[in-house]
Amino acid sequence: EAQVTQNPRYLITVTGKKLTVTCSQNMNHEYMSWYRQDPGLGLRQIYYSMNVEVTDKGDVPEGYKVSRKEKRNFPLILESPSPNQTSLYFCASSSWDRDSSPLHFGNGTRLTVT
Amino acid sequence: SQQGEEDPQALSIQEGENATMNCSYKTSINNLQWYRQNSGRGLVHLILIRSNEREKHSGRLRVTLDTSKKSSSLLITASRAADTASYFCATGDTGRRALTFGSGTRLQVQP
């Protein structure tokens, strides 16, 4: 089954404790992206990657890191989480076309930073 | 960055009625997409309409695009309780391969 898998589904942590949210897709997609969703603000892009070893900042990259060592994986790293990073996070992927292709989303990671 | 804004923010209708949601955006786009999100879950792609298209259908969904007014509408006909969800429009920016999402319309379909 074609899917984007995020882990963990729920995460509660404390300020400053490094964490990683994993994302994996099995559709051989070139493009992968991380979004955060906050009430009233919709989805905002954090980072994206067009292919292996190619990453770029989205609209809200501060406080986050990503890496793309393999095509299928795109982990999101919070080196020193803060309470304002409490949010619902989504990983998404799509194939590369001349236009924006439909995104396939994971089921989300609900992060709480205390 | 360009952004879609949905209207209304919330909509409550009876099963069998039609639901119409609108989306406005600010700059030129390559395409516009609509997504559905069930509570707390990932978004699911519904339909994509390109900038040179004016209308598109998919099952009970009808999407229109007016590039002169920078607006789009999503019509769900003969709604069902299972259509209860949030609906988002997203505008495509080929330069950055980014989709910019609006804040969504929450649709409640009463059985």
Short mmCIF file of C-alpha atoms in Angstrom, two decimals:
data_model
loop_
_atom_site.label_atom_id
_atom_site.label_comp_id
_atom_site.label_asym_id
_atom_site.label_seq_id
_atom_site.Cartn_x
_atom_site.Cartn_y
_atom_site.Cartn_z
CA GLU A 1 0.00 0.00 0.00
CA ALA A 2 1.32 3.41 -1.00
CA GLN A 3 1.80 5.50 2.10
CA VAL A 4 3.73 8.08 4.07
CA THR A 5 4.60 6.85 7.55
CA GLN A 6 5.40 9.16 10.40
CA ASN A 7 6.56 8.21 13.86
CA PRO A 8 5.77 8.74 16.60
CA ARG A 9 2.08 9.60 16.44
CA TYR A 10 2.19 11.43 19.77
CA LEU A 11 5.18 12.89 21.57
CA ILE A 12 5.44 14.80 24.83
CA THR A 13 8.82 16.21 25.71
CA VAL A 14 10.50 18.92 27.75
CA THR A 15 12.18 22.11 26.63
CA GLY A 16 15.67 21.56 25.28
CA LYS A 17 15.57 17.79 24.84
CA LYS A 18 16.54 16.93 21.28
CA LEU A 19 14.05 14.87 19.33
CA THR A 20 13.58 13.41 15.87
CA VAL A 21 10.34 12.73 14.04
CA THR A 22 10.79 10.16 11.31
CA CYS A 23 9.08 10.15 7.93
CA SER A 24 9.25 7.44 5.30
CA GLN A 25 7.47 7.01 1.96
CA ASN A 26 7.27 3.93 -0.24
CA MET A 27 6.24 5.61 -3.50
CA ASN A 28 9.72 6.52 -4.77
CA HIS A 29 8.77 10.19 -4.61
CA GLU A 30 11.46 12.77 -5.24
CA TYR A 31 9.76 15.58 -3.33
CA MET A 32 9.20 15.52 0.44
CA SER A 33 8.11 18.24 2.81
CA TRP A 34 7.32 18.99 6.43
CA TYR A 35 4.39 21.13 7.53
CA ARG A 36 3.13 22.24 10.91
CA GLN A 37 -0.53 22.89 11.57
CA ASP A 38 -1.70 25.32 14.22
CA PRO A 39 -5.27 26.49 14.95
CA GLY A 40 -6.25 29.42 12.76
CA LEU A 41 -2.96 29.36 10.84
CA GLY A 42 -3.52 26.49 8.45
CA LEU A 43 -0.52 24.47 7.32
CA ARG A 44 2.84 26.16 7.12
CA GLN A 45 5.81 24.65 5.39
CA ILE A 46 8.92 24.07 7.49
CA TYR A 47 11.41 22.46 5.09
CA TYR A 48 11.26 20.61 1.83
CA SER A 49 13.51 18.41 -0.27
CA MET A 50 13.49 17.95 -4.02
CA ASN A 51 15.74 14.91 -3.95
CA VAL A 52 18.50 13.17 -2.03
CA GLU A 53 20.92 15.65 -0.43
CA VAL A 54 18.80 18.61 -1.66
CA THR A 55 16.88 20.48 1.05
CA ASP A 56 15.57 24.01 1.37
CA LYS A 57 13.79 26.20 3.88
CA GLY A 58 10.07 26.73 3.84
CA ASP A 59 8.16 29.51 5.52
CA VAL A 60 8.91 28.64 9.16
CA PRO A 61 12.29 26.83 9.34
CA GLU A 62 13.63 28.37 12.58
CA GLY A 63 14.35 25.77 15.24
CA TYR A 64 14.20 22.81 12.86
CA LYS A 65 16.67 20.73 10.89
CA VAL A 66 16.16 18.10 8.23
CA SER A 67 18.28 15.68 6.25
CA ARG A 68 17.70 13.63 3.09
CA LYS A 69 20.32 10.91 2.95
CA GLU A 70 17.99 8.39 1.34
CA LYS A 71 15.15 8.98 -1.09
CA ARG A 72 12.52 7.36 1.10
CA ASN A 73 13.36 9.06 4.42
CA PHE A 74 13.08 12.67 5.52
CA PRO A 75 13.47 13.07 9.29
CA LEU A 76 12.62 16.29 11.12
CA ILE A 77 15.00 17.21 13.91
CA LEU A 78 14.35 19.60 16.79
CA GLU A 79 17.74 20.21 18.40
CA SER A 80 16.38 22.20 21.33
CA PRO A 81 12.57 22.13 21.36
CA SER A 82 10.67 25.05 22.86
CA PRO A 83 6.99 25.35 23.87
CA ASN A 84 6.19 27.39 20.73
CA GLN A 85 6.98 24.27 18.70
CA THR A 86 4.02 22.50 20.23
CA SER A 87 2.01 21.67 17.14
CA LEU A 88 0.67 19.01 14.81
CA TYR A 89 3.31 18.05 12.26
CA PHE A 90 2.77 16.47 8.86
CA CYS A 91 5.19 14.93 6.44
CA ALA A 92 4.16 14.81 2.79
CA SER A 93 5.60 13.58 -0.47
CA SER A 94 4.89 13.81 -4.17
CA SER A 95 6.40 12.88 -7.48
CA TRP A 96 8.25 15.47 -9.46
CA ASP A 97 6.24 16.94 -12.35
CA ARG A 98 6.47 20.23 -14.16
CA ASP A 99 3.50 21.35 -12.05
CA SER A 100 2.89 20.81 -8.37
CA SER A 101 1.75 17.23 -8.03
CA PRO A 102 -0.78 16.18 -5.39
CA LEU A 103 0.79 15.67 -2.00
CA HIS A 104 0.46 12.44 -0.06
CA PHE A 105 0.35 13.10 3.67
CA GLY A 106 1.30 11.07 6.70
CA ASN A 107 -1.13 10.80 9.60
CA GLY A 108 0.64 13.41 11.64
CA THR A 109 2.70 13.72 14.81
CA ARG A 110 1.20 15.65 17.69
CA LEU A 111 4.08 17.21 19.60
CA THR A 112 3.79 18.82 23.02
CA VAL A 113 6.78 20.65 24.48
CA THR A 114 6.47 21.56 28.16
CA SER B 1 4.08 34.11 0.02
CA GLN B 2 0.82 33.52 -1.76
CA GLN B 3 -1.97 32.11 0.34
CA GLY B 4 -5.42 30.71 -0.14
CA GLU B 5 -8.13 31.89 2.21
CA GLU B 6 -11.25 29.80 2.55
CA ASP B 7 -14.72 31.12 3.15
CA PRO B 8 -16.74 30.40 5.20
CA GLN B 9 -14.61 29.28 8.13
CA ALA B 10 -17.36 26.92 9.22
CA LEU B 11 -20.44 25.49 7.52
CA SER B 12 -23.21 23.30 8.89
CA ILE B 13 -25.75 21.66 6.58
CA GLN B 14 -28.19 18.77 6.51
CA GLU B 15 -27.44 15.51 4.78
CA GLY B 16 -28.49 15.67 1.14
CA GLU B 17 -27.88 19.39 0.79
CA ASN B 18 -25.09 20.88 -1.29
CA ALA B 19 -22.04 22.47 0.33
CA THR B 20 -20.11 25.29 -1.30
CA MET B 21 -16.73 26.51 -0.10
CA ASN B 22 -14.76 29.36 -1.57
CA CYS B 23 -11.07 30.08 -1.77
CA SER B 24 -9.33 33.32 -2.65
CA TYR B 25 -5.63 33.76 -3.31
CA LYS B 26 -3.31 36.66 -3.90
CA THR B 27 -0.86 36.01 -6.72
CA SER B 28 -0.61 34.13 -9.99
CA ILE B 29 -0.78 30.39 -9.66
CA ASN B 30 0.05 27.34 -11.71
CA ASN B 31 -2.68 25.21 -10.21
CA LEU B 32 -5.03 25.04 -7.26
CA GLN B 33 -5.75 21.94 -5.25
CA TRP B 34 -8.38 20.99 -2.70
CA TYR B 35 -7.71 18.69 0.22
CA ARG B 36 -9.88 17.14 2.93
CA GLN B 37 -8.80 16.53 6.51
CA ASN B 38 -10.70 14.37 8.93
CA SER B 39 -10.23 15.42 12.52
CA GLY B 40 -6.54 15.26 13.49
CA ARG B 41 -5.60 13.11 10.49
CA GLY B 42 -3.46 13.72 7.44
CA LEU B 43 -4.81 15.65 4.48
CA VAL B 44 -6.18 13.75 1.52
CA HIS B 45 -5.99 15.16 -1.98
CA LEU B 46 -9.37 15.65 -3.63
CA ILE B 47 -8.89 17.45 -6.91
CA LEU B 48 -6.43 19.61 -8.84
CA ILE B 49 -7.39 22.30 -11.32
CA ARG B 50 -4.82 23.96 -13.54
CA SER B 51 -4.71 27.67 -14.22
CA ASN B 52 -5.93 27.19 -17.80
CA GLU B 53 -9.00 25.23 -16.67
CA ARG B 54 -12.27 26.78 -15.53
CA GLU B 55 -14.16 23.83 -14.15
CA LYS B 56 -13.47 20.27 -13.14
CA HIS B 57 -15.60 17.41 -11.82
CA SER B 58 -14.82 14.35 -9.78
CA GLY B 59 -17.74 12.30 -8.55
CA ARG B 60 -19.84 14.56 -6.30
CA LEU B 61 -17.18 17.28 -6.38
CA ARG B 62 -17.19 20.26 -8.69
CA VAL B 63 -14.40 22.80 -8.65
CA THR B 64 -14.35 26.10 -10.48
CA LEU B 65 -11.46 28.47 -10.96
CA ASP B 66 -11.64 32.15 -11.89
CA THR B 67 -8.11 33.42 -12.36
CA SER B 68 -9.31 36.96 -13.09
CA LYS B 69 -10.87 37.11 -9.62
CA LYS B 70 -8.19 34.90 -8.07
CA SER B 71 -10.82 32.65 -6.60
CA SER B 72 -12.00 29.06 -6.63
CA SER B 73 -15.00 27.23 -5.30
CA LEU B 74 -15.57 23.65 -4.23
CA LEU B 75 -19.09 22.27 -4.46
CA ILE B 76 -20.00 19.00 -2.80
CA THR B 77 -23.37 17.79 -4.03
CA ALA B 78 -25.79 15.57 -2.09
CA SER B 79 -23.64 15.73 1.03
CA ARG B 80 -23.32 12.82 3.43
CA ALA B 81 -22.42 12.64 7.10
CA ALA B 82 -19.10 11.13 6.03
CA ASP B 83 -18.25 14.41 4.26
CA THR B 84 -17.85 16.03 7.69
CA ALA B 85 -14.27 17.27 7.67
CA SER B 86 -12.13 20.35 7.13
CA TYR B 87 -11.46 21.38 3.55
CA PHE B 88 -8.37 23.26 2.44
CA CYS B 89 -7.39 24.90 -0.79
CA ALA B 90 -3.73 25.01 -1.72
CA THR B 91 -2.05 27.01 -4.41
CA GLY B 92 0.82 25.63 -6.45
CA ASP B 93 4.07 27.52 -6.87
CA THR B 94 6.32 25.71 -9.32
CA GLY B 95 9.24 27.96 -8.52
CA ARG B 96 9.56 26.59 -5.03
CA ARG B 97 7.65 23.32 -5.43
CA ALA B 98 5.62 24.45 -2.46
CA LEU B 99 1.92 24.28 -1.86
CA THR B 100 0.59 27.12 0.24
CA PHE B 101 -2.47 26.21 2.28
CA GLY B 102 -5.28 28.31 3.60
CA SER B 103 -6.74 27.91 7.07
CA GLY B 104 -9.63 25.76 5.91
CA THR B 105 -13.41 25.45 6.05
CA ARG B 106 -14.89 23.15 8.69
CA LEU B 107 -17.88 21.35 7.23
CA GLN B 108 -20.40 19.64 9.47
CA VAL B 109 -23.03 17.49 7.76
CA GLN B 110 -25.92 16.66 10.07
CA PRO B 111 -27.51 13.24 9.49
#
